[in-house]
XYZ file of C-alpha atoms in Angstrom:
581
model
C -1.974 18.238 -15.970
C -4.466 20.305 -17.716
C -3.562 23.325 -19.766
C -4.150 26.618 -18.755
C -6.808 28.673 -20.314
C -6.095 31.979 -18.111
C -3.898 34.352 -15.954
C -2.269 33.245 -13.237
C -3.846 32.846 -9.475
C -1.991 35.244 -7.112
C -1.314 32.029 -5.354
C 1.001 30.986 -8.037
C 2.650 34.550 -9.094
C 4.163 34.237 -5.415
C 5.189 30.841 -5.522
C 6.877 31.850 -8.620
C 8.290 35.117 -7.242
C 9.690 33.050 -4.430
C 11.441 30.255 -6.584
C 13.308 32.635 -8.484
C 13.969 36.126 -6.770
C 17.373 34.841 -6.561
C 17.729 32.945 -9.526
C 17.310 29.676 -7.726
C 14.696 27.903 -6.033
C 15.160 28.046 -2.461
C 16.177 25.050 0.228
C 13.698 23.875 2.624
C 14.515 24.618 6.196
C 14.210 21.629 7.612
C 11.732 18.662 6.859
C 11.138 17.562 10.589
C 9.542 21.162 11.547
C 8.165 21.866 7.850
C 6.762 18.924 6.559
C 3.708 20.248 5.654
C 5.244 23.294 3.630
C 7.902 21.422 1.850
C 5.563 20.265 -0.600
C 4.648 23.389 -1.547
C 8.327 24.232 -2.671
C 9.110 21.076 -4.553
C 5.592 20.624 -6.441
C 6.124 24.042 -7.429
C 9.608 22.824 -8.883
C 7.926 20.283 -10.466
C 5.368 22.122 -12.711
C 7.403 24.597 -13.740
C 9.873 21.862 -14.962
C 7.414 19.199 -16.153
C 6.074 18.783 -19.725
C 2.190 19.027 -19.872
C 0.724 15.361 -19.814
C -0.287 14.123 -23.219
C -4.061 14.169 -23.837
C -6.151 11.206 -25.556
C -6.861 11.767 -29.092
C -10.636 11.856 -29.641
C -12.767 10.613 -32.338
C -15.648 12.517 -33.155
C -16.185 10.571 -36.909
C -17.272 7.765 -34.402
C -20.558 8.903 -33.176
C -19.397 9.400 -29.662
C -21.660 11.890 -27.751
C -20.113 15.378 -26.948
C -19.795 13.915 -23.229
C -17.784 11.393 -23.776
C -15.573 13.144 -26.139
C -14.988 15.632 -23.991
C -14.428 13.169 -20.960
C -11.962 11.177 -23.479
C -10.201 14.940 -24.607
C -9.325 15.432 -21.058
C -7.809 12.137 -19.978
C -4.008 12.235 -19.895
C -3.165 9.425 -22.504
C -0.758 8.443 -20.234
C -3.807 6.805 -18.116
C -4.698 4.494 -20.525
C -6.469 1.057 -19.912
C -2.953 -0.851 -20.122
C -1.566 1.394 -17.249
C -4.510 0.490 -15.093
C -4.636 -3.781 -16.412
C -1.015 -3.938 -15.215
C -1.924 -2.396 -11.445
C -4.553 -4.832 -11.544
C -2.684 -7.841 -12.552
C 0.191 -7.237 -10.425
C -2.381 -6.584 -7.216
C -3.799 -10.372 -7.571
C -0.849 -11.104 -4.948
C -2.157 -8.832 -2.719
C -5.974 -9.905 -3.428
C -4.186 -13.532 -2.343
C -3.060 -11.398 1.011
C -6.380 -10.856 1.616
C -8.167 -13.603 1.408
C -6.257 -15.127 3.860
C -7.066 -12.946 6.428
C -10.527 -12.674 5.537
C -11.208 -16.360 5.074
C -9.064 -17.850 7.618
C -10.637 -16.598 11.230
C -13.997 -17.872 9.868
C -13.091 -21.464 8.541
C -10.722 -21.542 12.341
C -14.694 -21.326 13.988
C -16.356 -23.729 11.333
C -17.387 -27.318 12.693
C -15.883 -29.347 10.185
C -12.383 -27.757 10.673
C -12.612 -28.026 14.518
C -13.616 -31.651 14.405
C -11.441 -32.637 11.364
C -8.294 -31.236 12.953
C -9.457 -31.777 16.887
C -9.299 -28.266 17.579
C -11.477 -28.835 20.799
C -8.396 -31.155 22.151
C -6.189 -28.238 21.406
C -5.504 -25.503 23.599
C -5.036 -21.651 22.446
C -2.006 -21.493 21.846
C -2.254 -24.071 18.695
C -5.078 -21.925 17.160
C -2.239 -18.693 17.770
C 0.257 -20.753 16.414
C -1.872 -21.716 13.101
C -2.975 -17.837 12.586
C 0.770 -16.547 13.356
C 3.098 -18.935 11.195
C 1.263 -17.046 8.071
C 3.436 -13.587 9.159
C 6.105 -15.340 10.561
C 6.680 -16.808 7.167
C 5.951 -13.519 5.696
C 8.737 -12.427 7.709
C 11.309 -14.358 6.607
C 9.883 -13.701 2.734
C 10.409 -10.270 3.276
C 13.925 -10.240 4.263
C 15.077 -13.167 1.723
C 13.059 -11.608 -1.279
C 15.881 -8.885 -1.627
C 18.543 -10.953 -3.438
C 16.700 -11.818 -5.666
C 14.713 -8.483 -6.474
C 17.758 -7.226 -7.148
C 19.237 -9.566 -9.276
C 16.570 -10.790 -11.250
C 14.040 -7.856 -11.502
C 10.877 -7.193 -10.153
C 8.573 -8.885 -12.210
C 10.132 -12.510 -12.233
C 10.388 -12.301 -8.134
C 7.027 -11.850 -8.354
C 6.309 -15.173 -10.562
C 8.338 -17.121 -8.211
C 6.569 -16.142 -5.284
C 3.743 -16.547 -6.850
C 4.395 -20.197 -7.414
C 6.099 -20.955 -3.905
C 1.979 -19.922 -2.914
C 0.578 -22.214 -4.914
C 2.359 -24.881 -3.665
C 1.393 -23.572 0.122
C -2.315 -23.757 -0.833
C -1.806 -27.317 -2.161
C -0.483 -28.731 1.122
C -3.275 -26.757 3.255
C -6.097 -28.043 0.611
C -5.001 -31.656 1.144
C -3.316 -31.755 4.425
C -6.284 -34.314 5.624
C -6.488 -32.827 9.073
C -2.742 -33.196 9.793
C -1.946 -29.942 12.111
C 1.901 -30.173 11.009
C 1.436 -30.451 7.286
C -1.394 -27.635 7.605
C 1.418 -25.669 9.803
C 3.818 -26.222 6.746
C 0.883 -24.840 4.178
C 0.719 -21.469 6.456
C 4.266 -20.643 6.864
C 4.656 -21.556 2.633
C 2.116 -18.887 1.934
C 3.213 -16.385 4.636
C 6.681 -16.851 2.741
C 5.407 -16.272 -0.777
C 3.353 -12.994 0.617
C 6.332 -11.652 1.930
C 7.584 -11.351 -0.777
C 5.250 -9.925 -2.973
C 3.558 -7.676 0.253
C 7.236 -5.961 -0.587
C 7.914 -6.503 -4.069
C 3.928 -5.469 -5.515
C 4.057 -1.736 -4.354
C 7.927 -1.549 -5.319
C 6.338 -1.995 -8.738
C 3.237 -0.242 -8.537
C 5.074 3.245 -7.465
C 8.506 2.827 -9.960
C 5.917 2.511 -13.013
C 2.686 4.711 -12.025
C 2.532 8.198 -13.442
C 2.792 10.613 -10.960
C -0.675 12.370 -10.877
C -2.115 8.733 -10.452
C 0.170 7.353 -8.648
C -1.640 7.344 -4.898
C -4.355 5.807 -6.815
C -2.308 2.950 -8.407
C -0.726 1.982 -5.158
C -4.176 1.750 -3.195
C -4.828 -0.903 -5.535
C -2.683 -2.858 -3.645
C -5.036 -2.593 -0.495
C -8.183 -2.706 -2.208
C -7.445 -5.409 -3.722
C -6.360 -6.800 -0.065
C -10.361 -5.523 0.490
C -11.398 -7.439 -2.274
C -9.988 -10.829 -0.819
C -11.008 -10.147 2.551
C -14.594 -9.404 1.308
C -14.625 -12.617 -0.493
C -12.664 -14.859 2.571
C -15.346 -13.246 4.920
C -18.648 -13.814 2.800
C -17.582 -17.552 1.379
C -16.971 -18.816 4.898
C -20.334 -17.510 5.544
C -22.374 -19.231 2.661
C -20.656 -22.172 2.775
C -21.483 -22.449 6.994
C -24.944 -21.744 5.607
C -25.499 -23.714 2.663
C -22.677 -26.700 2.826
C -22.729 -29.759 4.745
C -20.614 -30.290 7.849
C -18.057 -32.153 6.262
C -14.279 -32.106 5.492
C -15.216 -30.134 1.751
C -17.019 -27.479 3.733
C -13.619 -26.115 4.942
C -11.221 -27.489 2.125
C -13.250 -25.125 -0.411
C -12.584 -21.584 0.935
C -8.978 -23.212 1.399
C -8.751 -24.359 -2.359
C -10.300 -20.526 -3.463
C -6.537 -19.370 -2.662
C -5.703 -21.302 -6.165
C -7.766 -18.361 -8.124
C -5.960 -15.134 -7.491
C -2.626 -17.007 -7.659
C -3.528 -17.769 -11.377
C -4.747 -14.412 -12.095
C -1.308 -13.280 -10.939
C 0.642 -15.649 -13.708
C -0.310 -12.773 -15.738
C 2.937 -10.994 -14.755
C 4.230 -13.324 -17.237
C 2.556 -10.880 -20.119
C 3.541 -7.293 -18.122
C 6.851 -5.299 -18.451
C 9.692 -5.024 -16.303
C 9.922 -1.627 -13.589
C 11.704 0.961 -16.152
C 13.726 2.346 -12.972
C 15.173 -0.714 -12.347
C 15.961 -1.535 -15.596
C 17.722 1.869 -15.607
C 18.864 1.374 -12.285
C 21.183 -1.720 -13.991
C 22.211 0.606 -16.638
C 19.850 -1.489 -19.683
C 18.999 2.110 -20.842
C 16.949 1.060 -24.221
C 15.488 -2.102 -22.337
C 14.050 1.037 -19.728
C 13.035 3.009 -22.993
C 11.052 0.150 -24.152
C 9.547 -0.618 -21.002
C 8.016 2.765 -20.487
C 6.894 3.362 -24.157
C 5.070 -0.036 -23.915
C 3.597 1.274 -20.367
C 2.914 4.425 -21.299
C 1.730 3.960 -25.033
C 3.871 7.083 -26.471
C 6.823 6.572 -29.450
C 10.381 6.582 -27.447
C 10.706 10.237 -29.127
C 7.963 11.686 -27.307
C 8.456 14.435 -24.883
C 7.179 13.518 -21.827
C 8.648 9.732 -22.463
C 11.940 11.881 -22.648
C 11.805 14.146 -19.903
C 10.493 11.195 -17.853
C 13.394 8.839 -19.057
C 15.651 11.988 -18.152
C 14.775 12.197 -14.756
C 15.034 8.792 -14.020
C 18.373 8.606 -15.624
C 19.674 11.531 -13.463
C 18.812 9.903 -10.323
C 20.483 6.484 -10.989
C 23.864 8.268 -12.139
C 24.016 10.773 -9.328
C 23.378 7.991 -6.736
C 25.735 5.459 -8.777
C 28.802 8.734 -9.170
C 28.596 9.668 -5.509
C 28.199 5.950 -3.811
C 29.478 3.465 -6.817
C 28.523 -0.140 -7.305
C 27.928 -1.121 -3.792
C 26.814 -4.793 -2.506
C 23.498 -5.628 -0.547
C 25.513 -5.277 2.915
C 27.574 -2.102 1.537
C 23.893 -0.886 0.658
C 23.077 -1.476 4.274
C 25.720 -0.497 5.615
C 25.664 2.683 3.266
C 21.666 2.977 4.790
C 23.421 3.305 8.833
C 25.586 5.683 8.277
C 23.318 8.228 6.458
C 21.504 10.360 8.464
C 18.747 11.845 5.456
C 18.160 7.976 4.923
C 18.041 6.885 8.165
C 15.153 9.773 9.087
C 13.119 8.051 6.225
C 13.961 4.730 7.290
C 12.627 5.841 10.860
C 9.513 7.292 9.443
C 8.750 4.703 7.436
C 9.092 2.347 10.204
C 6.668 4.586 12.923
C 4.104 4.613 10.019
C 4.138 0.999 9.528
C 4.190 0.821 13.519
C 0.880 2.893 14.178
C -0.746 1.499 10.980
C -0.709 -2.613 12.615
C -1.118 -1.312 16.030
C -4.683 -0.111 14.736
C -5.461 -3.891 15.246
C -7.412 -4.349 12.463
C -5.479 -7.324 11.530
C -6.630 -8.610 14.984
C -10.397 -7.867 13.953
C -9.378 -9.824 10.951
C -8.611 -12.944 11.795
C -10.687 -13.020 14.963
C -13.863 -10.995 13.628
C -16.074 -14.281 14.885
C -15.108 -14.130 18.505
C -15.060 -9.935 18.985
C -18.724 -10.446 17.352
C -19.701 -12.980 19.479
C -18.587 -10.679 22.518
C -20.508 -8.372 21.810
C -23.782 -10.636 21.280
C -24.132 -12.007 17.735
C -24.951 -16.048 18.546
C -23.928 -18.717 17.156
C -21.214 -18.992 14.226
C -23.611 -18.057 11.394
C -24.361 -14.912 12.736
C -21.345 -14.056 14.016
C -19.952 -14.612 10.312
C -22.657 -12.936 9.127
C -21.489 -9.681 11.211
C -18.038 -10.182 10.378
C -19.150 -10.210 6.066
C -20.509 -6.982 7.043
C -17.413 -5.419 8.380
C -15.667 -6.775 5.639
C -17.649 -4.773 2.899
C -17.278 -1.581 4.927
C -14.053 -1.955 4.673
C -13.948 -3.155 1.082
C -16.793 0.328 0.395
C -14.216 2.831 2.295
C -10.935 1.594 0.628
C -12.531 1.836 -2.439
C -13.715 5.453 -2.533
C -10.403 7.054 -0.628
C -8.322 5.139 -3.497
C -10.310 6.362 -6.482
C -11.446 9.873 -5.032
C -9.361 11.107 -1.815
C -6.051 9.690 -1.910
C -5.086 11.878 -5.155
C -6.847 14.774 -4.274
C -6.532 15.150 -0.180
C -2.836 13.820 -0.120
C -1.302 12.253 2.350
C -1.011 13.662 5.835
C -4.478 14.742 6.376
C -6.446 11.680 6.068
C -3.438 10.489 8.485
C -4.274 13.244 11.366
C -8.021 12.972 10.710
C -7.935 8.809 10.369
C -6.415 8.707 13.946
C -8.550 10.527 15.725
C -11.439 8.863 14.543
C -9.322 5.465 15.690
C -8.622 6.338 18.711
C -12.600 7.474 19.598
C -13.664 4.284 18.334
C -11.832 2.044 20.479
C -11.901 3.753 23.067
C -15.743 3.224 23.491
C -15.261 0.382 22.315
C -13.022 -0.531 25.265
C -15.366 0.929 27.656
C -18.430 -0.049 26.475
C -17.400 -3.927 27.040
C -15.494 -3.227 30.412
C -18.806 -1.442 31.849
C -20.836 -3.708 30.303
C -18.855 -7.500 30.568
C -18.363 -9.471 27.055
C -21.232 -11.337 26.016
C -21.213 -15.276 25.719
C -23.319 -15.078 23.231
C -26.356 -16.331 25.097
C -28.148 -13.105 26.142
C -30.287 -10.937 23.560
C -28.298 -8.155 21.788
C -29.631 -5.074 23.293
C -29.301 -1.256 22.455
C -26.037 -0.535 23.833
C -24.415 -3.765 21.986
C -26.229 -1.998 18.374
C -24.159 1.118 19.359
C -20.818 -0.621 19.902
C -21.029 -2.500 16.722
C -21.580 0.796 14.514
C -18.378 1.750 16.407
C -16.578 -1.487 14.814
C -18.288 -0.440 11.345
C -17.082 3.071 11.889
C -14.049 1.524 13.328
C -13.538 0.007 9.972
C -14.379 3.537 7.892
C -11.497 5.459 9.336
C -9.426 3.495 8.928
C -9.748 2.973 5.383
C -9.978 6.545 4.844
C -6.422 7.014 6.371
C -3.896 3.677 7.893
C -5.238 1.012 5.354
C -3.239 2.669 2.437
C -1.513 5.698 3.244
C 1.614 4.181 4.899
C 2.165 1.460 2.250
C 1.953 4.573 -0.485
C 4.320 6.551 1.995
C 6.629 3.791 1.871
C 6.628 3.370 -1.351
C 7.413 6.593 -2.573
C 9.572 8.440 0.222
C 12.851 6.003 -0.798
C 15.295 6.726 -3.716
C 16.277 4.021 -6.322
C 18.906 2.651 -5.355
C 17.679 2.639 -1.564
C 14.361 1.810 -2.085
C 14.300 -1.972 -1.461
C 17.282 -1.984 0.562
C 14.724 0.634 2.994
C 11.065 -1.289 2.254
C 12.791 -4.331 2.944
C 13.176 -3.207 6.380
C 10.055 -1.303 6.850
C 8.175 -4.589 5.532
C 9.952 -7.250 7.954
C 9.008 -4.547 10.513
C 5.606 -4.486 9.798
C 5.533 -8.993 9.811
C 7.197 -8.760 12.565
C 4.484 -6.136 14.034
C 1.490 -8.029 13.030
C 2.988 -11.728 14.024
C 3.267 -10.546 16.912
C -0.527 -8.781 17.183
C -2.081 -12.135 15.980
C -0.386 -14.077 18.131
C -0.954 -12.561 21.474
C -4.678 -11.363 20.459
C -6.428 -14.106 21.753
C -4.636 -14.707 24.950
C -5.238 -11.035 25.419
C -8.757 -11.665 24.763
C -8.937 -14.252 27.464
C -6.261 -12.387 29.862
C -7.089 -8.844 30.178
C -10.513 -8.701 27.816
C -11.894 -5.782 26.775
C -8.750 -3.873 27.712
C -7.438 -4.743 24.714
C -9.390 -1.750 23.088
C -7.823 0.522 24.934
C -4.189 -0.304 24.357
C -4.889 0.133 20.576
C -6.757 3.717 20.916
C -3.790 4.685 23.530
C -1.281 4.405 20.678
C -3.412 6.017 18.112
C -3.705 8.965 20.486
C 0.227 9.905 19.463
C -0.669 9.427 15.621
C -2.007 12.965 15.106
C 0.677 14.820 15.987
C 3.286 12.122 15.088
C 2.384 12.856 11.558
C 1.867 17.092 11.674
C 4.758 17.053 12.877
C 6.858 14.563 10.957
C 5.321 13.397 7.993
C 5.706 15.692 4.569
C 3.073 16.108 1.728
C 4.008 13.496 -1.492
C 1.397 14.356 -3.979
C 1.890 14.716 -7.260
C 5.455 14.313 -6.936
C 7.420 12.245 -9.257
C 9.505 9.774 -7.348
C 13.003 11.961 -8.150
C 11.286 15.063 -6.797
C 10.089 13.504 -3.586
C 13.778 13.375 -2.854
C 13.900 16.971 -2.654
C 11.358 16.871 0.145
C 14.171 15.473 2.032
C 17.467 16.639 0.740
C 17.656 20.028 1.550
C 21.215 21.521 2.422
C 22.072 17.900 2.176
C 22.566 17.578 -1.143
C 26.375 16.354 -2.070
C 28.236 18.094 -4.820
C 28.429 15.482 -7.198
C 24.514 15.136 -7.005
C 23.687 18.903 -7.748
C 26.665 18.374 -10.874
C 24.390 15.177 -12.638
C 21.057 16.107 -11.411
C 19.188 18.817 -13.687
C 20.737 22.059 -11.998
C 18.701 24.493 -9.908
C 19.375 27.406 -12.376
C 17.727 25.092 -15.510
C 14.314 25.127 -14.151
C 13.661 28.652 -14.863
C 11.160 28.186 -17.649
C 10.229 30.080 -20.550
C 7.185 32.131 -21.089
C 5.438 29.080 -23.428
C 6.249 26.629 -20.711
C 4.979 29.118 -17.854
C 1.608 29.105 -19.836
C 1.516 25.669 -20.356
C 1.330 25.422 -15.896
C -2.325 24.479 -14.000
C -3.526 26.742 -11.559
C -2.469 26.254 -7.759
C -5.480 25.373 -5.944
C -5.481 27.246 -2.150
């Protein structure tokens, strides 16, 4: 947060008149028909309480220009390069993620795999099976990574799966055109990504500052860009520049072994603070976020952060006790403010794989070649392209919109730019018939590909990240896994079953396909105006507020930080950043 240099907006004097006219700040009304104004409340909350974020110290003696002195003078220490090398470390899993979908539909349409693995004997339904046994592994990951996340912490979960994937690119690498063994490979590494497709954003969000924390959890998916752009573009230069032989697919196979050891790095990084605190290791937490945050332990924002964190893991533990996995379950039915964010989080995940990019993904080559790009170079060729759209868009909402424009908005706007895409799409390739890829690409096929590009675009400036950050962020501590675990298995179970009936739908109903994807995206919109609230710049403990309202049980409002304590004094009033209209 920056400081204030000047009187207050009129914008903020009534958000401030309206917190405390009665001493109190006031409950939402409910978040189903508010969502959009809830935010308004609880940010509010959250300045007023919130210590100002320490700034870098600058060094002028060092010859620095005034530019970058004043660029370094305005950077919340708290976003230092550490902050940013663990996000990136920890997001090699899901860089893994990515190349498999990127690099796997191409080497499925190169020579040397068909003829090594007698593809062309094959029928369909062994190419679906070879695709699908990736999520179906990831599935299972998902659901049996929770025992041990909770037992063992986040970070060594993550080293074990880690090495369960390395041992799944070993047996694809050197399966020597055995089907079963390759089989084995896919559902090894679908396993392993479970795990950390769950685990990874856990992380990301429980140790992220709050004013960066949209951005830190978008690395997750662009990194997923980054290994999709690489999948797509090696399967291209090898096609062009390797020989037809059994190395010309075992390379972008063996590539998987790269951002698997980047990820050993986790070794080095520090355990999640909030689950430290969440098992009651209160100095192990304290050490954990001074070495994360690079401020002494007697620091006032490490305090007021280690404060709030502390609050929410004894108000959950005093009202609900030391339950088991099942009681947490169990615990997860039978509460209705829980189950509503259980529900969203699972219609997010929902509308975000029924965008079927993970269908473009893995079959990229044959939508291409439908609509005219011949032969396997090109259509590789076409499908790099996509690939760095979507690696250019993901990019620039991470590091410029996702912190700034929020959360719903790209949402609503992201959908109906969806929907109008495949919808031509759709009826572009009914009116006109798929190509074969033996007639010339005319005019009409050049507009329908721009769709797929700008396909691509809105989605990454909306589904590709939004609902993971959602996810991430709309759970408490001690439900959080318990609640991703579920929304995650969902979303395996969602996109197993996408990639599995893709190409039969490609060869049953066609081009109708397109429009059974932009049908569903026609309900996003108002799905999420309606239903989905506003998380920015909301510490994890005050996102809970978005959804408590008249909720809130006794014993929480006795450990929590009372309402009546966040009436702030005049030097912490002028400490607050302007509201922005």
């Amino acid at each position: 947060m920056q400081r204030q240099e000047s009187n207050y907006s009129d914008m903020q004097s009534d958000i401030k008149g309206d917190l405390y006219a009665s001493g109190k700040p006031k409950k939402a009304s409910n978040w189903k028909s508010a969502a959009g104004d809830a935010h308004t409340r609880v940010y509010a909350e959250y300045l007023l309480e919130a210590p100002e974020e320490p700034k870098q110290v600058s060094h002028r003696h060092m010859g620095a220009s005034m530019l970058v002195h004043e660029l370094i003078r305005r950077q919340p220490q708290i976003h230092n390069a550490w902050t940013y090398m663990i996000g990136v470390i920890m997001c090699m899993g899901a860089a893994a993620y990515g190349y498999d979908t990127g690099f796997f539909g191409g080497t499925l349409a190169l020579d040397s795999f068909k003829r090594d693995f007698k593809m062309n004997e094959r029928s369909s339904t062994t190419q679906a099976n070879l695709v699908s046994l990736f999520q179906g592994g990831s599935f299972f990951g998902a659901g049996l990574q929770l025992p041990l996340t909770e037992k063992f912490g986040r970070k060594w979960t993550i080293l074990f799966a880690n090495v369960i994937f390395i041992a799944s690119a070993f047996a694809q690498t050197f399966s020597r055109g055995s089907v079963e063994i390759f089989m084995v490979g896919r559902f090894l590494g679908g396993f392993a990504v479970g795990f950390l497709s769950l685990i990874i954003p856990v992380y990301l969000a429980e140790f992220s500052p709050p004013s960066i924390r949209g951005r830190l959890v978008g690395f997750f998916d662009i990194f997923i860009q980054v290994g999709t752009l690489a999948g797509f573009w090696i399967n291209y230069g090898i096609d062009a520049s390797l020989p037809s032989n059994t190395f010309q697919w075992q390379l972008p196979v063996f590539v998987q072994f790269f951002p698997a050891a980047l990820l050993m790095g986790a070794f080095f990084v520090p355990e999640s603070p909030r689950w430290l605190m969440s098992k009651n290791r209160y100095d192990d937490a304290l050490k954990s976020l001074c070495s994360i945050r690079k401020l002494p332990a007697d620091h006032s924002y490490i305090q007021y952060e280690i404060k709030m964190t502390q609050d929410s893991v004894e108000a959950e533990q005093a009202h609900r006790g030391n339950a088991t996995l099942w009681g947490l379950v169990k615990e997860l039915a039978t509460s209705p403010g829980h189950r509503k964010r259980v529900g969203l989080g699972l219609a997010l995940i929902f509308f975000k794989t029924f965008s079927g990019v993970q269908a473009v993904n893995y079959y990229s080559p044959r939508i291409f070649k439908q609509l005219g790009f011949k032969g396997t170079k090109n259509s590789l060729f076409a499908t790099g392209i996509y690939g760095t759209v979507k690696f250019v868009g993901t990019l620039i909402f991470g590091f410029f919109v996702v912190d700034r424009a929020g959360r719903r908005w790209p949402l609503i706007i992201g959908s109906i730019g969806l929907s109008m895409c495949l919808i031509y799409i759709g009826g572009y390739l009914t009116a006109m018939g798929p190509r074969d890829g033996t007639q010339p690409i005319s005019k009409g096929d050049y507009t329908a590909i721009v769709a797929i590009f700008l396909y691509a675009t809105w989605y990454c400036f909306g589904w590709n990240s939004v609902p993971l950050t959602l996810i991430s962020e709309i759970f408490n501590v001690r439900y959080r896994t318990v609640s991703m675990t579920i929304c995650l298995m969902w979303q395996w179970l969602c996109t197993f079953s996408i990639v599995r009936i893709m190409p039969i739908a490609l060869d049953t109903i066609t081009t109708k396909t397109y429009f059974l994807f932009g049908g569903i995206f026609i309900f996003a919109a108002p799905f999420v105006y309606f239903f989905v609230p506003e998380t920015r710049m909301l510490s994890l403990e005050k996102i809970d507020r978005l959804f408590d309202g008249p909720e809130r049980h006794d014993v929480e409002e006795a450990v929590v930080v009372p309402e009546t304590e966040y009436k702030p004094e005049l030097d912490h009033i002028e400490r607050l950043p302007a509201v922005k209209e």
